[in-house]
Coordinates of C-alpha atoms in Angstrom, one line a residue:
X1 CA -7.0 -20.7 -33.7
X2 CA -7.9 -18.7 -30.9
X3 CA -10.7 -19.6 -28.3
X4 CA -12.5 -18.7 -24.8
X5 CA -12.6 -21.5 -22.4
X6 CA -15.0 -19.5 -20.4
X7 CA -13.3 -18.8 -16.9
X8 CA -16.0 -18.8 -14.1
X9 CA -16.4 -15.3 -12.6
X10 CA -17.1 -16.4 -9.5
X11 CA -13.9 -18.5 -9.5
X12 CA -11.7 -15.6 -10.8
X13 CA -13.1 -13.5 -8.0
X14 CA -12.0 -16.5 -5.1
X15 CA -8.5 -16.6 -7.1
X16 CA -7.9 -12.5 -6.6
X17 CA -7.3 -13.4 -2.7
X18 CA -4.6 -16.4 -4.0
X19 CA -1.8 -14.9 -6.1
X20 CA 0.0 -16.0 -8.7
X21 CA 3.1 -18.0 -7.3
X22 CA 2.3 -17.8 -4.0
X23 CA 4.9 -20.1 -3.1
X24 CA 7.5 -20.2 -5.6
X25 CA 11.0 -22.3 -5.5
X26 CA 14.8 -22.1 -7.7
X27 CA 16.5 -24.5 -7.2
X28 CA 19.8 -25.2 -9.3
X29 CA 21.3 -28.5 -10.3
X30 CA 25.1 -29.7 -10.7
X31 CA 26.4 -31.5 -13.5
X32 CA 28.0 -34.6 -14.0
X33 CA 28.9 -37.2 -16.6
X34 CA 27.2 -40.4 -16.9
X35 CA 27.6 -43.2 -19.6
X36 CA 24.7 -43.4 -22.6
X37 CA 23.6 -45.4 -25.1
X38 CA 26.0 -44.5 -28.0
X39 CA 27.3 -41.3 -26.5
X40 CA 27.4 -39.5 -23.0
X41 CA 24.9 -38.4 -21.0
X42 CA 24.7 -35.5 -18.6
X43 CA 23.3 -36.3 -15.5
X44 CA 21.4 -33.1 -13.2
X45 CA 21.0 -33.2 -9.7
X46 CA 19.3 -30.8 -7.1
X47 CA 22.4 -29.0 -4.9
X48 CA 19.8 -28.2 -1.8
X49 CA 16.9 -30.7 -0.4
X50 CA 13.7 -30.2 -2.3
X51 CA 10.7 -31.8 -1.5
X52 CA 9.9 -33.9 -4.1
X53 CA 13.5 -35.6 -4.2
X54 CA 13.7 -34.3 -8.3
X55 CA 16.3 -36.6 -10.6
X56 CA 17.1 -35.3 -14.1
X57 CA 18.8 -37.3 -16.4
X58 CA 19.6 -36.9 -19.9
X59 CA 20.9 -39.8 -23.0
X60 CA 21.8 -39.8 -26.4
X61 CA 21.2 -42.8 -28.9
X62 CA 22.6 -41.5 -32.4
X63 CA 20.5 -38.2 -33.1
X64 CA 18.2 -39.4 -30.1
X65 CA 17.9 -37.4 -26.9
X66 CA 15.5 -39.5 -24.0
X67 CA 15.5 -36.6 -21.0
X68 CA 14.2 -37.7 -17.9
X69 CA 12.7 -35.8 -15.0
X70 CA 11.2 -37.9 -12.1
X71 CA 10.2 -37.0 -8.8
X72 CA 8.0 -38.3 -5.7
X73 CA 4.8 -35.9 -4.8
X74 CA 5.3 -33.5 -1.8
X75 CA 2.8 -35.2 0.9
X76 CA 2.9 -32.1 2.4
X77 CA 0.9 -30.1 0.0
X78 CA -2.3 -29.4 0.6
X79 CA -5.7 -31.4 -0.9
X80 CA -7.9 -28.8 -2.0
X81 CA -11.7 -30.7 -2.2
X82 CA -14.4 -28.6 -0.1
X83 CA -11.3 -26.5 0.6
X84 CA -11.3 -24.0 -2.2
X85 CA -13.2 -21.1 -1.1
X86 CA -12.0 -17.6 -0.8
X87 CA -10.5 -16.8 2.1
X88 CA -9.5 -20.7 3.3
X89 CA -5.6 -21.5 3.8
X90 CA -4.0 -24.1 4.1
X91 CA -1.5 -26.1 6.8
X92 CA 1.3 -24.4 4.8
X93 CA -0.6 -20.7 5.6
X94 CA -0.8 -20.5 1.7
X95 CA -4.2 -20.5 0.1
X96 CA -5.6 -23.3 -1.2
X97 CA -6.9 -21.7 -4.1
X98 CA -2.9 -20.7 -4.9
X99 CA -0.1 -22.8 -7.0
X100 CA 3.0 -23.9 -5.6
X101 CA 5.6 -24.0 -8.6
X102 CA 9.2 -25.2 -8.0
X103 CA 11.6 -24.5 -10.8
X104 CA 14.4 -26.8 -11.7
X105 CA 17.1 -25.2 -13.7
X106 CA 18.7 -27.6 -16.7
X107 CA 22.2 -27.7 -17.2
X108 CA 23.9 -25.9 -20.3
X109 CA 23.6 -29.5 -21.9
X110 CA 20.4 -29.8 -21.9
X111 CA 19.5 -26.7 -22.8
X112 CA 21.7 -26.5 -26.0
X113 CA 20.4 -30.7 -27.1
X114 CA 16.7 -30.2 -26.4
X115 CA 15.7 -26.2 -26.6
X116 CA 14.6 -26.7 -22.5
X117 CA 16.2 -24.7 -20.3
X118 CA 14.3 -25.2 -17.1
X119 CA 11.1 -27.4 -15.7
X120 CA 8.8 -25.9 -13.5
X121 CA 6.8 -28.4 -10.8
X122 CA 3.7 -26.8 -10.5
X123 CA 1.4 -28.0 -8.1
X124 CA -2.5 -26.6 -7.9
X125 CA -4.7 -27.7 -4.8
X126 CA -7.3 -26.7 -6.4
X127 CA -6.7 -27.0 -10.3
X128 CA -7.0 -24.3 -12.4
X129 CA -10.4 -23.1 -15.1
X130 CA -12.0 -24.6 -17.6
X131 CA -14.1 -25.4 -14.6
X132 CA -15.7 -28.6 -13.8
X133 CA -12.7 -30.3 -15.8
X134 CA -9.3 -29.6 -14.6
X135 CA -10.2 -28.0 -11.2
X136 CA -9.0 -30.6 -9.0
X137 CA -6.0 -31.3 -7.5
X138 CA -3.1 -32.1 -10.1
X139 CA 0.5 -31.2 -11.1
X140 CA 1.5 -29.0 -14.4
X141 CA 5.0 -29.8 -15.5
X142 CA 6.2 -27.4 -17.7
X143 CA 9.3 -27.7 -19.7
X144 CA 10.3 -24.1 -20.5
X145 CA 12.4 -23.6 -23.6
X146 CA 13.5 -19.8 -21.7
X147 CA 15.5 -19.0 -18.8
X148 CA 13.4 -18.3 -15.6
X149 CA 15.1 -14.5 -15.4
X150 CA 13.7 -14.0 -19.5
X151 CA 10.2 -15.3 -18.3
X152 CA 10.2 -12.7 -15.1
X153 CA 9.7 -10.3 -18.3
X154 CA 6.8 -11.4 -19.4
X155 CA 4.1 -9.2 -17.7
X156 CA 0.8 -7.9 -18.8
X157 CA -2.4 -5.5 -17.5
X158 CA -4.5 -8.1 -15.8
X159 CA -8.3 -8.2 -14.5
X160 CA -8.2 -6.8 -11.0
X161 CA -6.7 -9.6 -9.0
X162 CA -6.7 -12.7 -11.3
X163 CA -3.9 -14.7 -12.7
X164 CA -4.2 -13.9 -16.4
X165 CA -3.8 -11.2 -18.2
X166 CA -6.6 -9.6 -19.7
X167 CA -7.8 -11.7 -23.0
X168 CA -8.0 -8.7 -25.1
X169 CA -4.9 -7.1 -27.1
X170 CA -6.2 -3.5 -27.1
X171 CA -6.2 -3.5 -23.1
X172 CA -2.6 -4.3 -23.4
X173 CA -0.5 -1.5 -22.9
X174 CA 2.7 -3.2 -23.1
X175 CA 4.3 -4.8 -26.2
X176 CA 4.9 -7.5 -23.4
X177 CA 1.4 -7.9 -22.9
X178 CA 0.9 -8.0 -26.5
X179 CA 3.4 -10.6 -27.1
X180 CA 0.6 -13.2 -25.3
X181 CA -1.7 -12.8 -28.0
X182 CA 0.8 -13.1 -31.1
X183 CA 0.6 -16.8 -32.1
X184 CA 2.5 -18.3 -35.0
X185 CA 0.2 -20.1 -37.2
X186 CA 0.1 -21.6 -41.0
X187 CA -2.9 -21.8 -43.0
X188 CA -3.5 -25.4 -44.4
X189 CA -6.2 -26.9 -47.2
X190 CA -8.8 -29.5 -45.9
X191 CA -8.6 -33.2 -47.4
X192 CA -11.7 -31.3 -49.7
X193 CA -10.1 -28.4 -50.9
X194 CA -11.0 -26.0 -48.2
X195 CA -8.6 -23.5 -46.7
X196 CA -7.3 -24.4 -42.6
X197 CA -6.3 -20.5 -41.4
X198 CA -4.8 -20.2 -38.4
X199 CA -3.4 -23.3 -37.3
X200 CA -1.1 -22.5 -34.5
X201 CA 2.7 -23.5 -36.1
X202 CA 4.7 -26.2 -34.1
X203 CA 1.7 -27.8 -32.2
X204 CA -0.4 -31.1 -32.6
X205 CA -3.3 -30.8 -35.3
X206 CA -6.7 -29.3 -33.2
X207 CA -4.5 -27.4 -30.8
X208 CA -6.4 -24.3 -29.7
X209 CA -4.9 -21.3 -28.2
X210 CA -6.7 -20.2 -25.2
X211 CA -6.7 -16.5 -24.8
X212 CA -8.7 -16.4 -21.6
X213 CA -5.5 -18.9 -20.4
X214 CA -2.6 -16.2 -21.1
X215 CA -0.9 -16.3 -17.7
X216 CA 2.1 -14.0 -16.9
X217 CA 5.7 -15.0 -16.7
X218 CA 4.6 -18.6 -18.2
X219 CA 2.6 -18.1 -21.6
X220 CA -0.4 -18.7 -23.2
X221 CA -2.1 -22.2 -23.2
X222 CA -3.4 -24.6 -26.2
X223 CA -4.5 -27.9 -26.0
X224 CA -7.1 -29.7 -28.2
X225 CA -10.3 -28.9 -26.6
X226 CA -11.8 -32.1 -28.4
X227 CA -10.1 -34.0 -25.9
X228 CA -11.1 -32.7 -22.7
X229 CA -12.4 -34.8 -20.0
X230 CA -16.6 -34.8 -19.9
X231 CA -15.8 -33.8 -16.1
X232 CA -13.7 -33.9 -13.4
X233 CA -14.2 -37.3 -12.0
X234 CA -13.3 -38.4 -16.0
X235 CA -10.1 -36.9 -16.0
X236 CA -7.8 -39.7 -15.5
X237 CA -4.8 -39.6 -17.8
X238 CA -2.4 -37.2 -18.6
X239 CA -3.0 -34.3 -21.0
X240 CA -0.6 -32.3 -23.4
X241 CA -0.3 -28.7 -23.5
X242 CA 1.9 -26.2 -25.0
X243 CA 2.3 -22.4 -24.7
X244 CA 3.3 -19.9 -26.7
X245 CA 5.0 -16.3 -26.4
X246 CA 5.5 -13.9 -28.9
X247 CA 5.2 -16.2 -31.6
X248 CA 7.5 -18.5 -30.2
X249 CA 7.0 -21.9 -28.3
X250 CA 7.2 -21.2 -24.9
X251 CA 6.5 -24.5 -22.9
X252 CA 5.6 -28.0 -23.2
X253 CA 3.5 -29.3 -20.5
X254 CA 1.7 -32.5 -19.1
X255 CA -0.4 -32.2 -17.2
X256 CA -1.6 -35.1 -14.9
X257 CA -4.0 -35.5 -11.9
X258 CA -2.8 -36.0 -8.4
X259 CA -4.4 -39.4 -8.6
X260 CA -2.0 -40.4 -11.6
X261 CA 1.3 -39.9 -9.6
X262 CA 0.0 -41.4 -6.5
X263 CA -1.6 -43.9 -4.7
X264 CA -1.0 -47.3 -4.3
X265 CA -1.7 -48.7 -8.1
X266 CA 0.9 -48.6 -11.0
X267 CA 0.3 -46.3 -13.9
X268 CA 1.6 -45.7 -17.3
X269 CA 0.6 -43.6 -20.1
X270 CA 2.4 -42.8 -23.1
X271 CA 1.7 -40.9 -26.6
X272 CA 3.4 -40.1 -30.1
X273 CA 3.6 -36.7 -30.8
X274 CA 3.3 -35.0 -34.5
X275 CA 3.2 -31.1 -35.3
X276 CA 2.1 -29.0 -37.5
X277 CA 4.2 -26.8 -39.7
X278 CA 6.8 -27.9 -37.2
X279 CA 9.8 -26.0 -37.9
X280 CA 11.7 -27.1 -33.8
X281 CA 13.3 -30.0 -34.9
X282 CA 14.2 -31.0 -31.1
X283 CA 10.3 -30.6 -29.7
X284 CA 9.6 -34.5 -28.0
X285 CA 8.3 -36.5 -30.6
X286 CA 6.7 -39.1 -27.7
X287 CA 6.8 -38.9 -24.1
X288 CA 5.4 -41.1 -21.6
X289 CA 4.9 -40.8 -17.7
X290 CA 5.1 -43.6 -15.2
X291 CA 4.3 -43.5 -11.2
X292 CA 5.4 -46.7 -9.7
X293 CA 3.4 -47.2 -6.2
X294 CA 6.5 -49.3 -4.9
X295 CA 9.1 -46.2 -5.1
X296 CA 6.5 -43.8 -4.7
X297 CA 8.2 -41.8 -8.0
X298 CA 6.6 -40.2 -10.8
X299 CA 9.2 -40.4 -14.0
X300 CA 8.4 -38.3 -17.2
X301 CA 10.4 -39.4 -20.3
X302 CA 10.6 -37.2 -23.4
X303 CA 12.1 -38.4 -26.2
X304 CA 13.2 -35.9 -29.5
X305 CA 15.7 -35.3 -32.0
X306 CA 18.9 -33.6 -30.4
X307 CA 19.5 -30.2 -31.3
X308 CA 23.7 -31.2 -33.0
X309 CA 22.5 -33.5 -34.8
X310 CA 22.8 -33.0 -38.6
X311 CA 19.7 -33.7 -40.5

């Protein structure tokens, strides 16, 4: 299904002075072997300092991949609060109302066993629409099954200065553009009889694809709207979201607020993840994500079948 989550106007017009990927980092990681559970493990590490101190680690258990990406949050970024106006920068003379994404390449390994080829650290200041839930400071971590040079490609005709592209597929000139709108989806029958069109294919039940959340060189956003924080202040744990390109799974993302992956309290969260008409074999089938106040790390753990193994 497709659905509006009814971006503010007045927000869209602040964000047209804050473009998309105002600050945007690569950064490529080395290989090396490590010892696993049943089998070997390859290990990913940043070659040049990043700021958040990123560890990737990958192990097999039989047909089992558990990938790991943990990192420590940037206290260096900006807080957005009373902050995101039009027109206000921040320390980093980047505006508030802008994302910071840092992109972590995954080795060859990782990308063959689990169908992700990169993660992308994207912090927002500010959050991002529907407004009055996720506008608050918080980090979307986005596992990308594509390259970061095959995502470049994925540009559209968007409203004068916003981040999206525009939610209509007759403004799109491009078959590019297009390709946002074109979602994979099987029709299912109701425990009564009646007929489910539409359900978007390799996503949780009462995932919703967001066409006003169609954002260049990333994808278009689902989630199950059912399950959206009452309000800001509610939002508390982590959320799943996936994206999809062309028909194709294009990301999976929590996303968590700042609060979640800092402070000086332990947290832990952790879900079991079933799709529909699920025809990725190696998409997590639970993740969890742990901040540990002691370390001061955030670790995200997804779990999944790995792509060589025979099933």
């Amino acid at each position: 299904m497709v659905k509006f989550s009814h971006y503010s106007l007045s927000l869209l017009s602040a964000l047209a002075a804050a473009p998309r990927a105002a600050r945007a980092s690569i950064f490529e990681s080395s290989t090396s072997k490590s010892s696993a559970s049943n089998g070997k493990g390859a290990k990913s590490r940043k070659k040049d300092k990043d700021p958040f101190n990123v560890e990737i680690d990958i192990k097999y258990s039989d047909c089992n991949y558990e990938l790991t990406f943990s990192f420590e949050h940037d206290r260096n970024l900006p807080l957005g609060a009373e902050n995101c106006v039009e027109g206000a920068f921040a320390p980093d003379g980047l505006p508030y109302l802008a994302p910071r994404e840092f992109s972590y390449k995954f080795s060859d390994e990782i990308y063959k066993e689990t169908g992700f080829a990169s993660h992308s650290l994207d912090y927002q200041a500010c959050g991002h629409p529907p407004f009055g839930i996720f506008t608050t400071s918080h980090y979307d971590m986005h596992f990308y099954t594509d390259p970061i040079e095959v995502r470049a490609g994925r540009t559209c005709n968007q409203p004068l200065g916003a981040p999206i592209c525009i939610p209509d597929t007759n403004a799109q000139t491009t078959e590019s553009g297009k390709a946002f709108f074109n979602v994979a989806t099987i029709w299912e029958l109701s425990s009564n009889g009646t007929v489910l069109p539409n359900i978007p294919a390799n996503m949780p039940a009462n995932f919703t694809c967001d066409i006003e959340a169609a954002v260049p060189a990333s994808g278009t956003h689902c989630w199950d709207f059912l399950t959206n924080p009452n309000s800001v202040e509610s939002w508390v744990d982590p959320v799943l979201i996936m994206g999809t390109y062309d028909a194709k799974i294009a990301f999976w993302e929590p996303m968590a607020p700042l609060s979640f992956v800092t402070g000086v309290n332990d947290t832990y969260y952790s879900a079991e993840v079933n799709y529909q008409g699920q025809t990725i074999k190696t998409l997590p089938t639970e993740y969890s994500i742990e901040y540990d106040a002691t370390t001061g790390r955030a670790t995200i753990i997804l779990n999944g079948v790995k792509s060589s193994c025979k099933i």
